[in-house]
Amino acid sequence: MATTNKPGKQPLIEKLQQQASDLTANVQGSQAWNSIFRPGSIFRKGYTDSPRNRSYVIMNSVLYHLHPVKVKRHAVKVSYTLCLGGLSFFLFILLTVTGIFLMFFYRPTAAQAWSDIYTLQTSVTFGLLVRNMHRWAAHLMVLSVFLHMARVFYHGAYKAPREFNWVIGVILLQLTLLLSFTGYLLPWDQLALWAVTVGTNMMGYTPVFGEQVRFVLLGGVEIGTDTLLRWYVLHVLMLPFVIVIFMAIHFWRVRKDGGISGPL
Ligand code: HEM
């Protein structure tokens, strides 16, 4: 049965709908909204799905901007890159996030380091989980960076014009290994102490400057709390800072070298 309304009286539901669409129009027309949702965004007033708007979406978003507007068909095939470079980057982000969590509970001194890790595992909510995520992500990152390098080599992508990016990649591999090694000392357990003793002794055999290199790495003549502080700063600040700079150059070079390599 059809509902009848008194003349001049709008049904409540229609009134609410009208108010909601007025509000949407006002918000979408505001300067604040349009400063956040740039041209091409589906959230803008009057959006249409056109090639121009699709390009705008890429150009106006800081995240999408990292990707080129156009990509070659083979470059988006997962089976070509196996996404190993992207996976290495993802693991780095995961390591940063979990690492920040660990920093809240860890003090880098010989007296506190081991017990802080023990407390983290036994008394902190999600402590064991986050520590293990950090450890596993570190192992996986070494593996994925290595496999990524093997993939690049297999495809001959180290050849011109990508030889500079290959060199940047070699530096990234070394930084990844250094991050892994400096993190190894931080739990301050027997495994860590002896691994670092062996590592720094080996570096002591560097020609000409061996003793000096060893002294700098240990922060003294033998492994101790100064070594821990030194490696901690390297692990949480200096090496991540340097690797981020090299990653930025690496990604920028992929773009400048004409995107991912491909079959000729
Ligand atoms: C932290 C380590 C690294 C990260 C995060 C990283 C990331 C990436 C990403 C995201 C790409 C785009 C395509 C892809 O996934 O393959 C790429 C390409 C490339 N990477 Fe890496 N990479 C790293 C280490 C390395 C290493 C160790 C090498 C070689 C020694 C290397 C050499 C290259 C080259 C030459 C390309 C261009 C490949 C092509 O055009 O096919 N990268 N990298």
mmCIF file of C-alpha atoms and ligand atoms in Angstrom:
data_model
loop_
_atom_site.group_PDB
_atom_site.id
_atom_site.type_symbol
_atom_site.label_atom_id
_atom_site.label_comp_id
_atom_site.label_asym_id
_atom_site.label_seq_id
_atom_site.Cartn_x
_atom_site.Cartn_y
_atom_site.Cartn_z
ATOM 1 C CA MET A 1 0.000 0.000 0.000
ATOM 2 C CA ALA A 2 1.391 3.393 -0.970
ATOM 3 C CA THR A 3 2.230 5.715 1.945
ATOM 4 C CA THR A 4 0.676 9.145 1.931
ATOM 5 C CA ASN A 5 2.395 12.217 3.367
ATOM 6 C CA LYS A 6 0.819 15.437 4.466
ATOM 7 C CA PRO A 7 1.385 18.082 1.764
ATOM 8 C CA GLY A 8 4.563 20.163 2.394
ATOM 9 C CA LYS A 9 5.969 17.664 4.905
ATOM 10 C CA GLN A 10 9.059 15.741 3.751
ATOM 11 C CA PRO A 11 9.413 12.202 5.133
ATOM 12 C CA LEU A 12 12.152 11.996 7.790
ATOM 13 C CA ILE A 13 14.255 9.557 5.784
ATOM 14 C CA GLU A 14 14.331 11.854 2.739
ATOM 15 C CA LYS A 15 15.246 14.806 4.952
ATOM 16 C CA LEU A 16 18.149 12.866 6.471
ATOM 17 C CA GLN A 17 19.308 11.755 3.026
ATOM 18 C CA GLN A 18 19.235 15.362 1.851
ATOM 19 C CA GLN A 19 21.223 16.527 4.888
ATOM 20 C CA ALA A 20 23.787 13.753 4.405
ATOM 21 C CA SER A 21 24.309 14.619 0.729
ATOM 22 C CA ASP A 22 24.564 18.361 1.588
ATOM 23 C CA LEU A 23 27.176 17.529 4.196
ATOM 24 C CA THR A 24 29.108 15.325 1.733
ATOM 25 C CA ALA A 25 29.005 18.090 -0.883
ATOM 26 C CA ASN A 26 30.244 20.663 1.661
ATOM 27 C CA VAL A 27 33.057 18.436 2.916
ATOM 28 C CA GLN A 28 34.113 17.426 -0.616
ATOM 29 C CA GLY A 29 34.032 21.061 -1.719
ATOM 30 C CA SER A 30 36.174 22.258 1.200
ATOM 31 C CA GLN A 31 39.760 23.407 0.789
ATOM 32 C CA ALA A 32 40.966 20.997 3.512
ATOM 33 C CA TRP A 33 39.430 17.961 1.730
ATOM 34 C CA ASN A 34 40.826 18.936 -1.655
ATOM 35 C CA SER A 35 44.263 19.593 -0.226
ATOM 36 C CA ILE A 36 44.355 15.984 1.043
ATOM 37 C CA PHE A 37 42.599 14.239 -1.880
ATOM 38 C CA ARG A 38 44.440 15.552 -4.931
ATOM 39 C CA PRO A 39 43.109 15.586 -8.507
ATOM 40 C CA GLY A 40 42.411 12.070 -9.741
ATOM 41 C CA SER A 41 41.338 10.744 -6.332
ATOM 42 C CA ILE A 42 38.072 8.779 -6.304
ATOM 43 C CA PHE A 43 37.112 10.767 -3.190
ATOM 44 C CA ARG A 44 36.972 14.037 -5.115
ATOM 45 C CA LYS A 45 33.737 15.559 -6.335
ATOM 46 C CA GLY A 46 32.844 14.616 -9.903
ATOM 47 C CA TYR A 47 35.398 11.778 -10.170
ATOM 48 C CA THR A 48 35.311 9.855 -13.449
ATOM 49 C CA ASP A 49 37.339 6.792 -14.384
ATOM 50 C CA SER A 50 39.439 8.264 -17.203
ATOM 51 C CA PRO A 51 43.061 7.591 -18.311
ATOM 52 C CA ARG A 52 43.935 11.137 -17.191
ATOM 53 C CA ASN A 53 42.564 10.565 -13.668
ATOM 54 C CA ARG A 54 44.344 7.211 -13.464
ATOM 55 C CA SER A 55 47.652 8.956 -14.226
ATOM 56 C CA TYR A 56 46.850 11.664 -11.673
ATOM 57 C CA VAL A 57 46.346 9.034 -8.966
ATOM 58 C CA ILE A 58 49.908 7.830 -9.510
ATOM 59 C CA MET A 59 51.471 11.273 -9.817
ATOM 60 C CA ASN A 60 49.755 12.831 -6.811
ATOM 61 C CA SER A 61 50.291 10.145 -4.216
ATOM 62 C CA VAL A 62 53.585 9.993 -2.404
ATOM 63 C CA LEU A 63 53.414 6.197 -2.230
ATOM 64 C CA TYR A 64 52.299 5.591 -5.813
ATOM 65 C CA HIS A 65 54.801 8.197 -6.952
ATOM 66 C CA LEU A 66 57.537 5.670 -6.212
ATOM 67 C CA HIS A 67 56.093 3.650 -9.074
ATOM 68 C CA PRO A 68 56.266 4.967 -12.631
ATOM 69 C CA VAL A 69 53.069 6.061 -14.381
ATOM 70 C CA LYS A 70 53.615 3.400 -17.024
ATOM 71 C CA VAL A 71 55.265 0.029 -16.473
ATOM 72 C CA LYS A 72 56.267 -2.612 -18.974
ATOM 73 C CA ARG A 73 54.018 -5.665 -18.977
ATOM 74 C CA HIS A 74 56.797 -8.104 -18.006
ATOM 75 C CA ALA A 75 57.848 -5.875 -15.080
ATOM 76 C CA VAL A 76 54.608 -6.512 -13.184
ATOM 77 C CA LYS A 77 54.848 -10.264 -13.636
ATOM 78 C CA VAL A 78 55.646 -11.736 -10.226
ATOM 79 C CA SER A 79 57.392 -14.646 -11.922
ATOM 80 C CA TYR A 80 60.022 -12.291 -13.403
ATOM 81 C CA THR A 81 61.402 -10.563 -10.257
ATOM 82 C CA LEU A 82 59.799 -12.985 -7.756
ATOM 83 C CA CYS A 83 59.279 -9.711 -5.880
ATOM 84 C CA LEU A 84 62.551 -10.396 -4.074
ATOM 85 C CA GLY A 85 63.671 -6.740 -4.034
ATOM 86 C CA GLY A 86 60.249 -5.684 -2.739
ATOM 87 C CA LEU A 87 60.363 -8.504 -0.188
ATOM 88 C CA SER A 88 63.779 -7.334 1.039
ATOM 89 C CA PHE A 89 62.359 -3.834 1.453
ATOM 90 C CA PHE A 90 59.260 -5.143 3.249
ATOM 91 C CA LEU A 91 61.472 -7.120 5.659
ATOM 92 C CA PHE A 92 63.515 -3.982 6.327
ATOM 93 C CA ILE A 93 60.315 -2.093 7.259
ATOM 94 C CA LEU A 94 59.236 -4.992 9.490
ATOM 95 C CA LEU A 95 62.658 -4.974 11.154
ATOM 96 C CA THR A 96 62.394 -1.239 11.786
ATOM 97 C CA VAL A 97 58.933 -1.509 13.365
ATOM 98 C CA THR A 98 59.781 -4.527 15.559
ATOM 99 C CA GLY A 99 63.201 -3.017 16.375
ATOM 100 C CA ILE A 100 61.578 0.162 17.728
ATOM 101 C CA PHE A 101 59.388 -2.021 19.973
ATOM 102 C CA LEU A 102 62.493 -3.835 21.295
ATOM 103 C CA MET A 103 64.238 -0.534 22.013
ATOM 104 C CA PHE A 104 61.623 0.314 24.651
ATOM 105 C CA PHE A 105 62.835 -2.609 26.787
ATOM 106 C CA TYR A 106 66.548 -2.878 26.072
ATOM 107 C CA ARG A 107 69.487 -1.060 27.699
ATOM 108 C CA PRO A 108 72.880 -1.522 25.996
ATOM 109 C CA THR A 109 75.141 -2.121 29.003
ATOM 110 C CA ALA A 110 76.986 -5.274 29.993
ATOM 111 C CA ALA A 111 75.083 -5.351 33.306
ATOM 112 C CA GLN A 112 71.571 -4.993 31.850
ATOM 113 C CA ALA A 113 71.503 -6.217 28.242
ATOM 114 C CA TRP A 114 71.044 -9.953 28.833
ATOM 115 C CA SER A 115 68.546 -9.565 31.689
ATOM 116 C CA ASP A 116 66.557 -7.005 29.652
ATOM 117 C CA ILE A 117 66.208 -9.518 26.836
ATOM 118 C CA TYR A 118 65.238 -12.224 29.340
ATOM 119 C CA THR A 119 62.600 -9.959 30.925
ATOM 120 C CA LEU A 120 61.365 -8.969 27.475
ATOM 121 C CA GLN A 121 60.758 -12.618 26.624
ATOM 122 C CA THR A 122 59.211 -13.676 29.894
ATOM 123 C CA SER A 123 57.320 -10.657 31.247
ATOM 124 C CA VAL A 124 56.523 -8.235 28.415
ATOM 125 C CA THR A 125 53.243 -8.683 26.508
ATOM 126 C CA PHE A 126 54.075 -9.940 23.000
ATOM 127 C CA GLY A 127 57.789 -9.586 23.910
ATOM 128 C CA LEU A 128 58.776 -13.073 22.783
ATOM 129 C CA LEU A 129 56.698 -12.797 19.609
ATOM 130 C CA VAL A 130 58.171 -9.436 18.587
ATOM 131 C CA ARG A 131 61.732 -10.539 19.400
ATOM 132 C CA ASN A 132 61.298 -13.652 17.273
ATOM 133 C CA MET A 133 59.730 -11.636 14.456
ATOM 134 C CA HIS A 134 62.778 -9.363 14.526
ATOM 135 C CA ARG A 135 65.203 -12.281 14.513
ATOM 136 C CA TRP A 136 63.446 -14.240 11.776
ATOM 137 C CA ALA A 137 62.964 -11.156 9.616
ATOM 138 C CA ALA A 138 66.719 -10.481 9.923
ATOM 139 C CA HIS A 139 67.595 -14.001 8.751
ATOM 140 C CA LEU A 140 65.027 -13.802 5.950
ATOM 141 C CA MET A 141 66.277 -10.406 4.800
ATOM 142 C CA VAL A 142 69.817 -11.757 4.353
ATOM 143 C CA LEU A 143 68.336 -14.639 2.357
ATOM 144 C CA SER A 144 65.995 -12.501 0.237
ATOM 145 C CA VAL A 145 68.697 -9.903 -0.578
ATOM 146 C CA PHE A 146 71.002 -12.715 -1.647
ATOM 147 C CA LEU A 147 68.304 -14.359 -3.799
ATOM 148 C CA HIS A 148 67.411 -10.948 -5.273
ATOM 149 C CA MET A 149 71.044 -10.504 -6.275
ATOM 150 C CA ALA A 150 71.032 -13.990 -7.832
ATOM 151 C CA ARG A 151 67.852 -13.133 -9.782
ATOM 152 C CA VAL A 152 69.410 -9.892 -11.069
ATOM 153 C CA PHE A 153 72.533 -11.808 -12.114
ATOM 154 C CA TYR A 154 70.510 -14.573 -13.797
ATOM 155 C CA HIS A 155 68.663 -11.998 -15.910
ATOM 156 C CA GLY A 156 71.899 -10.183 -16.776
ATOM 157 C CA ALA A 157 70.391 -7.008 -15.263
ATOM 158 C CA TYR A 158 73.848 -5.962 -14.005
ATOM 159 C CA LYS A 159 74.797 -5.000 -17.589
ATOM 160 C CA ALA A 160 74.579 -1.450 -19.000
ATOM 161 C CA PRO A 161 72.736 0.742 -18.196
ATOM 162 C CA ARG A 162 72.265 -0.871 -14.778
ATOM 163 C CA GLU A 163 75.891 -1.401 -13.761
ATOM 164 C CA PHE A 164 75.806 1.558 -11.326
ATOM 165 C CA ASN A 165 72.721 0.119 -9.631
ATOM 166 C CA TRP A 166 74.496 -3.225 -9.322
ATOM 167 C CA VAL A 167 77.289 -1.458 -7.404
ATOM 168 C CA ILE A 168 74.702 0.244 -5.156
ATOM 169 C CA GLY A 169 73.226 -3.245 -4.675
ATOM 170 C CA VAL A 170 76.591 -4.659 -3.572
ATOM 171 C CA ILE A 171 76.802 -1.871 -0.959
ATOM 172 C CA LEU A 172 73.226 -2.728 0.151
ATOM 173 C CA LEU A 173 74.212 -6.381 0.550
ATOM 174 C CA GLN A 174 77.167 -5.412 2.722
ATOM 175 C CA LEU A 175 75.054 -3.063 4.822
ATOM 176 C CA THR A 176 72.465 -5.828 5.286
ATOM 177 C CA LEU A 177 75.177 -8.224 6.499
ATOM 178 C CA LEU A 178 76.613 -5.575 8.832
ATOM 179 C CA LEU A 179 73.155 -4.878 10.291
ATOM 180 C CA SER A 180 72.725 -8.573 10.892
ATOM 181 C CA PHE A 181 76.145 -8.957 12.498
ATOM 182 C CA THR A 182 75.896 -5.893 14.778
ATOM 183 C CA GLY A 183 72.469 -7.083 15.992
ATOM 184 C CA TYR A 184 73.974 -10.450 16.886
ATOM 185 C CA LEU A 185 76.020 -8.994 19.784
ATOM 186 C CA LEU A 186 73.128 -7.204 21.465
ATOM 187 C CA PRO A 187 71.638 -10.146 23.465
ATOM 188 C CA TRP A 188 75.041 -10.308 25.241
ATOM 189 C CA ASP A 189 74.923 -14.104 25.600
ATOM 190 C CA GLN A 190 77.779 -16.577 25.082
ATOM 191 C CA LEU A 191 76.889 -17.071 21.426
ATOM 192 C CA ALA A 192 77.025 -13.317 20.779
ATOM 193 C CA LEU A 193 80.227 -12.722 22.755
ATOM 194 C CA TRP A 194 82.191 -15.438 20.989
ATOM 195 C CA ALA A 195 80.821 -14.633 17.535
ATOM 196 C CA VAL A 196 81.950 -11.037 17.958
ATOM 197 C CA THR A 197 85.300 -12.107 19.413
ATOM 198 C CA VAL A 198 85.915 -14.288 16.350
ATOM 199 C CA GLY A 199 84.665 -11.581 13.939
ATOM 200 C CA THR A 200 86.759 -8.765 15.402
ATOM 201 C CA ASN A 201 89.845 -11.028 15.627
ATOM 202 C CA MET A 202 89.447 -11.753 11.916
ATOM 203 C CA MET A 203 89.188 -8.059 11.157
ATOM 204 C CA GLY A 204 92.358 -7.598 13.214
ATOM 205 C CA TYR A 205 94.175 -9.334 10.337
ATOM 206 C CA THR A 206 93.331 -6.465 7.952
ATOM 207 C CA PRO A 207 96.647 -5.521 6.276
ATOM 208 C CA VAL A 208 98.478 -2.470 7.684
ATOM 209 C CA PHE A 209 95.638 -1.128 9.929
ATOM 210 C CA GLY A 210 94.534 -4.427 11.515
ATOM 211 C CA GLU A 211 95.112 -3.401 15.132
ATOM 212 C CA GLN A 212 93.452 -0.023 14.634
ATOM 213 C CA VAL A 213 90.400 -1.565 12.942
ATOM 214 C CA ARG A 214 90.028 -4.010 15.833
ATOM 215 C CA PHE A 215 90.412 -1.218 18.404
ATOM 216 C CA VAL A 216 87.730 0.897 16.712
ATOM 217 C CA LEU A 217 85.320 -2.043 16.502
ATOM 218 C CA LEU A 218 85.822 -3.082 20.121
ATOM 219 C CA GLY A 219 85.933 0.425 21.574
ATOM 220 C CA GLY A 220 89.045 -0.772 23.463
ATOM 221 C CA VAL A 221 91.460 -3.683 23.526
ATOM 222 C CA GLU A 222 88.934 -6.339 24.507
ATOM 223 C CA ILE A 223 85.232 -6.958 24.146
ATOM 224 C CA GLY A 224 83.229 -5.166 26.858
ATOM 225 C CA THR A 225 80.449 -2.704 27.573
ATOM 226 C CA ASP A 226 82.044 -0.084 25.279
ATOM 227 C CA THR A 227 81.856 -2.589 22.423
ATOM 228 C CA LEU A 228 78.186 -3.150 23.182
ATOM 229 C CA LEU A 229 77.374 0.576 23.112
ATOM 230 C CA ARG A 230 79.332 1.019 19.882
ATOM 231 C CA TRP A 231 77.578 -1.846 18.109
ATOM 232 C CA TYR A 232 74.214 -0.780 19.476
ATOM 233 C CA VAL A 233 74.540 2.704 17.969
ATOM 234 C CA LEU A 234 75.715 1.171 14.695
ATOM 235 C CA HIS A 235 72.788 -1.264 14.712
ATOM 236 C CA VAL A 236 69.901 1.025 15.632
ATOM 237 C CA LEU A 237 71.007 4.316 14.132
ATOM 238 C CA MET A 238 73.975 4.578 11.861
ATOM 239 C CA LEU A 239 73.597 1.531 9.606
ATOM 240 C CA PRO A 240 69.790 1.918 9.176
ATOM 241 C CA PHE A 241 70.346 5.590 8.307
ATOM 242 C CA VAL A 242 72.979 4.733 5.695
ATOM 243 C CA ILE A 243 70.979 1.812 4.235
ATOM 244 C CA VAL A 244 67.884 4.034 3.808
ATOM 245 C CA ILE A 245 69.948 6.516 1.788
ATOM 246 C CA PHE A 246 71.329 3.741 -0.433
ATOM 247 C CA MET A 247 67.863 2.179 -0.849
ATOM 248 C CA ALA A 248 66.495 5.547 -1.995
ATOM 249 C CA ILE A 249 69.291 5.788 -4.587
ATOM 250 C CA HIS A 250 68.683 2.136 -5.583
ATOM 251 C CA PHE A 251 64.938 2.648 -6.209
ATOM 252 C CA TRP A 252 65.538 5.939 -7.985
ATOM 253 C CA ARG A 253 68.080 4.247 -10.271
ATOM 254 C CA VAL A 254 65.603 1.474 -11.172
ATOM 255 C CA ARG A 255 63.328 4.261 -12.470
ATOM 256 C CA LYS A 256 66.113 6.155 -14.216
ATOM 257 C CA ASP A 257 67.433 3.007 -15.915
ATOM 258 C CA GLY A 258 64.087 2.601 -17.669
ATOM 259 C CA GLY A 259 62.346 0.360 -15.136
ATOM 260 C CA ILE A 260 62.946 -3.296 -14.564
ATOM 261 C CA SER A 261 65.071 -5.037 -17.180
ATOM 262 C CA GLY A 262 63.303 -7.418 -19.509
ATOM 263 C CA PRO A 263 63.625 -9.665 -22.513
ATOM 264 C CA LEU A 264 65.180 -7.698 -25.411
HETATM 265 C C1 HEM B 1 68.587 -4.065 0.959
HETATM 266 C C2 HEM B 1 68.751 -4.688 -0.159
HETATM 267 C C3 HEM B 1 68.019 -4.464 -1.442
HETATM 268 C C4 HEM B 1 66.760 -3.968 -1.675
HETATM 269 C C5 HEM B 1 65.725 -3.516 -0.649
HETATM 270 C C6 HEM B 1 66.566 -3.960 -3.112
HETATM 271 C C7 HEM B 1 65.404 -3.567 -3.747
HETATM 272 C C8 HEM B 1 65.179 -3.638 -5.118
HETATM 273 C C9 HEM B 1 63.898 -3.500 -5.771
HETATM 274 C C10 HEM B 1 62.570 -3.241 -5.057
HETATM 275 C C11 HEM B 1 64.109 -3.620 -7.105
HETATM 276 C C12 HEM B 1 63.013 -3.603 -8.184
HETATM 277 C C13 HEM B 1 62.749 -4.972 -8.804
HETATM 278 C C14 HEM B 1 62.952 -6.248 -8.077
HETATM 279 O O1 HEM B 1 62.258 -6.511 -7.076
HETATM 280 O O2 HEM B 1 63.807 -7.047 -8.502
HETATM 281 C C15 HEM B 1 65.530 -3.817 -7.322
HETATM 282 C C16 HEM B 1 66.144 -3.928 -8.550
HETATM 283 C C17 HEM B 1 67.510 -4.113 -8.739
HETATM 284 N N1 HEM B 1 68.429 -4.436 -7.754
HETATM 285 FE FE1 HEM B 1 68.059 -4.450 -5.762
HETATM 286 N N2 HEM B 1 67.711 -4.413 -3.724
HETATM 287 C C18 HEM B 1 68.613 -4.752 -2.747
HETATM 288 C C19 HEM B 1 69.865 -5.317 -2.930
HETATM 289 C C20 HEM B 1 70.460 -5.527 -4.175
HETATM 290 C C21 HEM B 1 71.697 -6.223 -4.408
HETATM 291 C C22 HEM B 1 72.502 -6.916 -3.320
HETATM 292 C C23 HEM B 1 71.979 -6.134 -5.752
HETATM 293 C C24 HEM B 1 73.155 -6.657 -6.530
HETATM 294 C C25 HEM B 1 74.344 -6.766 -6.057
HETATM 295 C C26 HEM B 1 70.897 -5.382 -6.370
HETATM 296 C C27 HEM B 1 70.816 -5.019 -7.696
HETATM 297 C C28 HEM B 1 69.674 -4.598 -8.347
HETATM 298 C C29 HEM B 1 69.560 -4.320 -9.772
HETATM 299 C C30 HEM B 1 70.709 -4.354 -10.810
HETATM 300 C C31 HEM B 1 68.209 -4.015 -10.011
HETATM 301 C C32 HEM B 1 67.560 -3.738 -11.382
HETATM 302 C C33 HEM B 1 67.063 -5.096 -11.822
HETATM 303 C C34 HEM B 1 66.375 -5.148 -13.148
HETATM 304 O O3 HEM B 1 66.270 -4.116 -13.807
HETATM 305 O O4 HEM B 1 65.948 -6.257 -13.513
HETATM 306 N N3 HEM B 1 69.981 -5.051 -5.389
HETATM 307 N N4 HEM B 1 66.162 -3.851 -6.090
#
